[in-house]
C-alpha positions as a Markdown table, in Angstrom:
| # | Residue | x | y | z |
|---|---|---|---|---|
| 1 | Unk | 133.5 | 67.1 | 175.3 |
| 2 | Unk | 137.3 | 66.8 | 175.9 |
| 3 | Unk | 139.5 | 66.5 | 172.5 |
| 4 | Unk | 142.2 | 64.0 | 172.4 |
| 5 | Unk | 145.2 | 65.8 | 172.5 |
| 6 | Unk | 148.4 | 64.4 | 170.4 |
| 7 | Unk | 151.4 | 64.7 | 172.8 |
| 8 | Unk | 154.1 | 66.2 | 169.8 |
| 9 | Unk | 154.2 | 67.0 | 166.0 |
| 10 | Unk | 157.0 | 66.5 | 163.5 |
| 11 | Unk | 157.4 | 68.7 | 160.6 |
| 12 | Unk | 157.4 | 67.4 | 157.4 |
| 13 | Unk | 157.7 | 68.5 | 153.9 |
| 14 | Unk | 156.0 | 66.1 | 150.9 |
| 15 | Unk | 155.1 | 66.6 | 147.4 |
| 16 | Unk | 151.6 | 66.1 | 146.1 |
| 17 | Unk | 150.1 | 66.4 | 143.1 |
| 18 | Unk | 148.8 | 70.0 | 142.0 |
| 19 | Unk | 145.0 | 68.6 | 141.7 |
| 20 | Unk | 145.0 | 67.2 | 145.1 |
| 21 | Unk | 146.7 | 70.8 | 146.5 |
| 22 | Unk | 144.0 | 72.9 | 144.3 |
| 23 | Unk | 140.8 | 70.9 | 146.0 |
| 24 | Unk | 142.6 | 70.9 | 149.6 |
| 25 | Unk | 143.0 | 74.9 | 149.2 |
| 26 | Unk | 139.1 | 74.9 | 147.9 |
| 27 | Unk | 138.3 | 72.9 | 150.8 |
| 28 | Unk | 140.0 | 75.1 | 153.0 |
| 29 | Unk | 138.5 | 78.3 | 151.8 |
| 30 | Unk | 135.1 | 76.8 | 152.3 |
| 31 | Unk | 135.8 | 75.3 | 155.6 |
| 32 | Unk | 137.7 | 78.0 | 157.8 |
| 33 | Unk | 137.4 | 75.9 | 160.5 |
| 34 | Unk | 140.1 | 73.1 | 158.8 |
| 35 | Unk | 143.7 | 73.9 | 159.2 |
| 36 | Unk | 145.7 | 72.4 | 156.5 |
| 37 | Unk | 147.6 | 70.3 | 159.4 |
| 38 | Unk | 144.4 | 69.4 | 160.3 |
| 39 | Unk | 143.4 | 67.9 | 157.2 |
| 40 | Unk | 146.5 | 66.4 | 156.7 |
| 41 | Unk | 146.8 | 64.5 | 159.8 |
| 42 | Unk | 143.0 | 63.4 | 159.3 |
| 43 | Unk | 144.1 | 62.0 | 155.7 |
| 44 | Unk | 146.7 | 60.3 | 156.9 |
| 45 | Unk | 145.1 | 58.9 | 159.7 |
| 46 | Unk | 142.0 | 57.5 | 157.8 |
| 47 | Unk | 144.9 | 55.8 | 155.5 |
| 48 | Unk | 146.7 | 54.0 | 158.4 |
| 49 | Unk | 143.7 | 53.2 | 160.0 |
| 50 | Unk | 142.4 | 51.5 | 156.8 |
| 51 | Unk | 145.3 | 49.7 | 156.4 |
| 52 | Unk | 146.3 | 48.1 | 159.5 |
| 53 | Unk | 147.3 | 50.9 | 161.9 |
| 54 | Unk | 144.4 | 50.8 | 164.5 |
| 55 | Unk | 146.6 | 51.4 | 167.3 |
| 56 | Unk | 145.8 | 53.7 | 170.0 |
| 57 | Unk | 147.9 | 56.8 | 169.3 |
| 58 | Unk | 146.8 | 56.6 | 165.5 |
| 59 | Unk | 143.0 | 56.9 | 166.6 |
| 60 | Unk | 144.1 | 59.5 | 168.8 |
| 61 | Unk | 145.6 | 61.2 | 166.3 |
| 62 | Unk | 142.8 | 61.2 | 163.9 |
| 63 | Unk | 140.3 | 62.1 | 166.2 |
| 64 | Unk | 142.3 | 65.3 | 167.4 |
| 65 | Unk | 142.8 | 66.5 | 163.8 |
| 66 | Unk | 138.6 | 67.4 | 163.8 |
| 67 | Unk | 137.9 | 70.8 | 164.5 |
| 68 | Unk | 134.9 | 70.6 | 166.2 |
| 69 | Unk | 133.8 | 67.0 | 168.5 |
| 70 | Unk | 132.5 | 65.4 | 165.3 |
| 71 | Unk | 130.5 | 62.9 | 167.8 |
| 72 | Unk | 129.5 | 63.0 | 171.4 |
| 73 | Unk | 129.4 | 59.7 | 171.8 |
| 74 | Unk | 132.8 | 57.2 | 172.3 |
| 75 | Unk | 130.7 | 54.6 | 171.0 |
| 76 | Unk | 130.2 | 56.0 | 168.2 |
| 77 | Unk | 133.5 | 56.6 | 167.7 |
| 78 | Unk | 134.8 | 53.3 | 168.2 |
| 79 | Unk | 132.5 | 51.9 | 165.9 |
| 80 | Unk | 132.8 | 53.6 | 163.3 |
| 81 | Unk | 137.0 | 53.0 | 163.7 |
| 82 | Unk | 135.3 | 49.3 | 163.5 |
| 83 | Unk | 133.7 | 50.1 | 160.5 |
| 84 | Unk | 136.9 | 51.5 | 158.7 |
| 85 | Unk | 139.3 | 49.1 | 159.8 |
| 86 | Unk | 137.6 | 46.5 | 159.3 |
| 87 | Unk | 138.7 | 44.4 | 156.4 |
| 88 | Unk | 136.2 | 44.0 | 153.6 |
| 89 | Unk | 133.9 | 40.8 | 153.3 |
């Protein structure tokens, strides 16, 4: 199964707090497979696509930031974008 691809990256250097930096590093160790880019782009895509942002190149954008296909099915995919973007009832 084809990954999306993300045409560019920016560089960017934030602050976060030390507990969130010592469970990413834990989560890193136990998950070689994760890059911390990785699971930085896939935190910050959840966020936008939670609140508001479910535009194409953000869904791209999350999608590429998974290691390995985390579905095979598009349908899937898109419904479970559905599910997150979808405001609560």
């Amino acid at each position: 199964m084809p990954t999306a691809t993300v045409p560019y990256s920016i560089t960017t250097n934030v602050e976060i707090p030390e507990p969130l930096y010592c469970e990413l590093t834990r989560f890193l160790e136990q998950h070689p497979q994760w890059s911390q880019e990785q699971a930085f782009t896939a935190a910050l895509g959840i966020f936008l696509l939670q609140h508001g942002q479910p535009d194409d190149a953000t869904i791209s954008a999350y999608i590429a930031a998974f290691p390995i296909p985390v579905v095979s099915d598009h349908l899937l995919v898109n419904t479970a974008i559905a599910k997150v973007v979808q405001p609560p009832t």
